[in-house]
Short mmCIF file of C-alpha atoms in Angstrom, two decimals:
data_model
loop_
_atom_site.label_atom_id
_atom_site.label_comp_id
_atom_site.label_asym_id
_atom_site.label_seq_id
_atom_site.Cartn_x
_atom_site.Cartn_y
_atom_site.Cartn_z
CA MET A 1 -18.73 -6.22 -41.55
CA ARG A 2 -16.49 -4.07 -39.38
CA GLN A 3 -14.41 -1.64 -41.36
CA ALA A 4 -10.85 -0.61 -40.60
CA MET A 5 -10.32 2.89 -39.28
CA PRO A 6 -9.18 5.24 -42.04
CA GLN A 7 -5.47 5.97 -42.08
CA LYS A 8 -6.00 9.63 -41.19
CA HIS A 9 -7.43 8.51 -37.83
CA VAL A 10 -4.51 6.29 -36.86
CA ASP A 11 -2.90 9.02 -34.75
CA LEU A 12 -6.17 9.54 -32.91
CA ARG A 13 -6.41 5.84 -32.19
CA THR A 14 -2.87 5.90 -30.84
CA LEU A 15 -3.83 8.73 -28.52
CA VAL A 16 -6.88 6.82 -27.29
CA GLU A 17 -4.81 3.70 -26.65
CA ALA A 18 -2.20 5.74 -24.78
CA ARG A 19 -4.91 7.36 -22.65
CA PHE A 20 -6.37 3.99 -21.69
CA ALA A 21 -2.91 2.67 -20.89
CA GLN A 22 -2.32 5.59 -18.53
CA SER A 23 -5.74 5.20 -16.94
CA THR A 24 -4.98 1.59 -16.05
CA SER A 25 -1.25 1.65 -15.28
CA VAL A 26 -1.32 4.47 -12.71
CA PRO A 27 -4.11 2.94 -10.55
CA GLU A 28 -2.54 -0.51 -10.83
CA THR A 29 0.79 0.77 -9.52
CA PHE A 30 -0.89 2.88 -6.84
CA PHE A 31 -3.08 0.11 -5.39
CA ALA A 32 -0.28 -2.46 -5.49
CA ALA A 33 1.87 -0.16 -3.37
CA GLN A 34 -0.84 1.15 -1.05
CA ALA A 35 -2.91 -1.98 -0.33
CA PRO A 36 -1.65 -2.49 3.27
CA HIS A 37 -2.17 1.18 4.14
CA ILE A 38 -5.64 1.17 2.59
CA ALA A 39 -6.64 -1.84 4.67
CA GLU A 40 -5.33 -0.16 7.83
CA ALA A 41 -7.19 3.06 6.98
CA CYS A 42 -10.43 1.14 6.47
CA TRP A 43 -10.08 -0.57 9.83
CA ALA A 44 -9.44 2.79 11.51
CA MET A 45 -12.47 4.31 9.74
CA ALA A 46 -14.70 1.38 10.70
CA ARG A 47 -13.66 1.79 14.34
CA ARG A 48 -14.63 5.47 14.26
CA PHE A 49 -18.02 4.66 12.75
CA HIS A 50 -18.42 1.95 15.43
CA GLN A 51 -17.85 4.71 18.02
CA GLN A 52 -20.70 6.73 16.48
CA GLY A 53 -18.35 8.89 14.46
CA ARG A 54 -19.17 10.55 11.16
CA LEU A 55 -17.23 11.06 7.95
CA ILE A 56 -16.64 14.70 6.99
CA ALA A 57 -15.21 15.34 3.51
CA PHE A 58 -14.00 18.44 1.71
CA GLY A 59 -12.08 19.61 -1.35
CA ASN A 60 -12.00 22.28 -4.04
CA GLY A 61 -13.46 22.44 -7.54
CA ALA A 62 -13.99 19.02 -9.08
CA TRP A 63 -12.75 17.51 -5.81
CA ALA A 64 -15.64 19.19 -4.02
CA THR A 65 -17.90 16.87 -5.99
CA ASP A 66 -15.75 13.92 -4.89
CA ALA A 67 -16.34 14.99 -1.29
CA GLN A 68 -20.05 14.96 -2.02
CA HIS A 69 -19.75 11.62 -3.81
CA ILE A 70 -18.06 9.79 -0.93
CA SER A 71 -20.62 11.14 1.54
CA VAL A 72 -23.44 9.81 -0.63
CA GLU A 73 -21.75 6.40 -0.84
CA PHE A 74 -21.80 6.05 2.94
CA VAL A 75 -25.20 7.61 3.64
CA HIS A 76 -27.04 5.96 0.77
CA PRO A 77 -25.35 2.62 -0.07
CA VAL A 78 -26.03 1.45 -3.61
CA ILE A 79 -25.68 -2.19 -2.54
CA VAL A 80 -28.83 -3.50 -0.89
CA GLY A 81 -28.30 -4.73 2.65
CA LYS A 82 -25.31 -2.53 3.48
CA ARG A 83 -25.87 -0.25 6.44
CA ALA A 84 -26.04 3.51 6.03
CA LEU A 85 -23.26 5.35 7.83
CA PRO A 86 -23.25 9.07 8.72
CA ALA A 87 -21.29 11.29 6.37
CA MET A 88 -21.36 14.87 5.10
CA ALA A 89 -19.53 17.06 2.61
CA LEU A 90 -18.61 20.52 3.87
CA THR A 91 -18.73 21.73 0.28
CA ASN A 92 -22.53 21.32 0.24
CA ASP A 93 -22.90 24.34 2.49
CA SER A 94 -22.23 27.12 -0.01
CA ALA A 95 -23.82 29.79 2.21
CA THR A 96 -21.43 29.10 5.09
CA ILE A 97 -18.38 28.77 2.83
CA SER A 98 -19.09 31.98 0.94
CA GLY A 99 -19.96 33.80 4.15
CA LEU A 100 -16.66 32.85 5.78
CA MET A 101 -14.72 33.83 2.67
CA ALA A 102 -16.54 37.17 2.44
CA GLY A 103 -15.76 37.68 6.11
CA GLY A 104 -12.04 37.65 5.40
CA ALA A 105 -11.15 33.99 5.90
CA PRO A 106 -10.55 32.69 2.34
CA THR A 107 -8.23 29.89 3.48
CA MET A 108 -10.18 28.90 6.56
CA PRO A 109 -13.78 27.87 5.69
CA PHE A 110 -13.21 24.13 6.13
CA ALA A 111 -11.30 24.66 9.39
CA ARG A 112 -14.02 26.91 10.77
CA GLN A 113 -16.74 24.46 9.77
CA LEU A 114 -14.87 21.59 11.42
CA GLN A 115 -14.29 23.64 14.55
CA ALA A 116 -18.04 24.11 14.90
CA LEU A 117 -19.31 20.74 13.67
CA ALA A 118 -16.73 18.01 14.24
CA ARG A 119 -16.42 15.66 17.20
CA PRO A 120 -13.29 13.75 18.27
CA GLN A 121 -14.64 10.39 17.05
CA ASP A 122 -15.27 11.72 13.52
CA ILE A 123 -13.27 11.15 10.33
CA ALA A 124 -11.96 13.95 8.11
CA ILE A 125 -11.10 13.31 4.46
CA GLY A 126 -9.50 16.11 2.47
CA TYR A 127 -8.97 16.07 -1.29
CA SER A 128 -6.32 18.08 -3.14
CA ILE A 129 -5.00 17.63 -6.66
CA GLY A 130 -1.47 18.66 -5.77
CA GLY A 131 -1.44 18.96 -1.99
CA GLN A 132 -1.06 22.73 -2.02
CA ASP A 133 -4.63 23.84 -1.23
CA ALA A 134 -4.31 26.08 1.83
CA ASN A 135 -7.94 25.63 2.87
CA VAL A 136 -7.70 21.82 2.71
CA LEU A 137 -4.43 21.88 4.65
CA ALA A 138 -5.99 24.14 7.30
CA GLY A 139 -9.05 21.90 7.52
CA LEU A 140 -6.98 18.77 8.05
CA ALA A 141 -4.81 20.52 10.62
CA GLN A 142 -7.93 21.60 12.52
CA ALA A 143 -9.32 18.07 12.34
CA ARG A 144 -6.07 16.65 13.67
CA GLN A 145 -6.08 19.17 16.52
CA GLN A 146 -9.61 18.10 17.49
CA GLY A 147 -8.71 14.41 17.53
CA LEU A 148 -10.39 13.32 14.29
CA LEU A 149 -9.01 10.51 12.16
CA THR A 150 -7.42 12.33 9.20
CA LEU A 151 -7.05 11.11 5.62
CA ALA A 152 -5.80 13.01 2.57
CA LEU A 153 -6.32 11.97 -1.05
CA LEU A 154 -3.71 13.80 -3.11
CA GLY A 155 -2.04 13.87 -6.49
CA ARG A 156 1.32 14.78 -8.06
CA ASP A 157 3.96 14.72 -5.29
CA GLY A 158 1.49 15.30 -2.46
CA GLY A 159 2.72 18.82 -1.81
CA GLU A 160 2.62 20.46 1.60
CA ILE A 161 -0.34 18.37 2.74
CA ALA A 162 1.63 15.14 2.31
CA ARG A 163 4.34 16.59 4.55
CA SER A 164 1.90 17.47 7.32
CA ASP A 165 0.99 15.34 10.32
CA LEU A 166 -1.88 13.10 9.17
CA ASP A 167 -3.03 9.59 10.00
CA PHE A 168 -3.22 8.45 6.37
CA CYS A 169 -2.03 10.12 3.20
CA PHE A 170 -2.64 8.59 -0.24
CA VAL A 171 -0.72 10.23 -3.08
CA VAL A 172 -1.46 9.35 -6.72
CA GLN A 173 1.86 10.14 -8.35
CA ALA A 174 0.62 11.44 -11.68
CA ASN A 175 0.32 14.88 -13.26
CA ASP A 176 -2.83 14.29 -15.27
CA PRO A 177 -5.71 15.60 -13.12
CA LEU A 178 -8.14 13.19 -14.77
CA VAL A 179 -6.02 10.16 -13.91
CA ILE A 180 -5.61 11.46 -10.34
CA GLN A 181 -9.35 11.90 -9.95
CA GLU A 182 -10.15 8.53 -11.52
CA THR A 183 -7.78 6.84 -9.07
CA HIS A 184 -9.25 8.76 -6.13
CA GLU A 185 -12.73 7.64 -7.16
CA THR A 186 -11.66 4.01 -7.19
CA LEU A 187 -9.93 4.50 -3.85
CA TYR A 188 -12.96 5.84 -2.03
CA HIS A 189 -15.09 3.05 -3.45
CA VAL A 190 -12.56 0.61 -1.97
CA LEU A 191 -12.64 2.51 1.35
CA TRP A 192 -16.42 2.20 1.43
CA GLU A 193 -16.39 -1.50 0.60
CA LEU A 194 -13.70 -2.51 3.09
CA VAL A 195 -15.26 -0.47 5.90
CA HIS A 196 -18.33 -2.63 5.44
CA VAL A 197 -16.22 -5.78 5.41
CA PHE A 198 -14.91 -4.82 8.86
CA PHE A 199 -18.47 -4.21 10.02
CA GLU A 200 -19.23 -7.81 9.11
CA HIS A 201 -16.59 -8.78 11.71
CA GLU A 202 -17.44 -6.33 14.47
CA GLY A 203 -15.26 -8.12 17.00
CA LEU A 204 -12.29 -6.54 15.22
CA LEU A 205 -13.60 -3.04 15.89
CA SER A 206 -13.28 -3.14 19.66
CA GLN A 207 -9.62 -4.08 19.61
#
């Protein structure tokens, strides 16, 4: 028979319930507001892939792993039957990043990598918890200059990156970094899924 939680743990239970409430309310509000923009971004991404473009992702710290995660989603689909699409995470190349930083360009590694690797039909996705990461901002600016489709996944108020000239900017208006990251993870799963929906209607991609 299930026993009731001891009284001394009631406060802990309240904290757990509050955490779950935050983890569900923020994404719900975000996706309700951003649904049309997400659909438009997915169509634009699908068109770039249709033109033989690649997805290039980058971010700092824990968001570096998100850049790696989204690239894996596209290159190695977990759903059988979905096509693999070319993607890479700039954060995988630690030798190049550390070499550029050691060479006196601590804010420019992503921009320098994009300058050398990116093509106009590619897609650049930059992650930043608060939109103030100078290297992510510089990378997105370089991508924009080269003609790439640019997307930013941000948190808090979006910071300087949200005020820059980008094709799509998705800001999770929360201060908790875990909630921001959880929402970003759901967002790039939605991006992946809807890109493939557009590929199932390829006539839309030539318009």
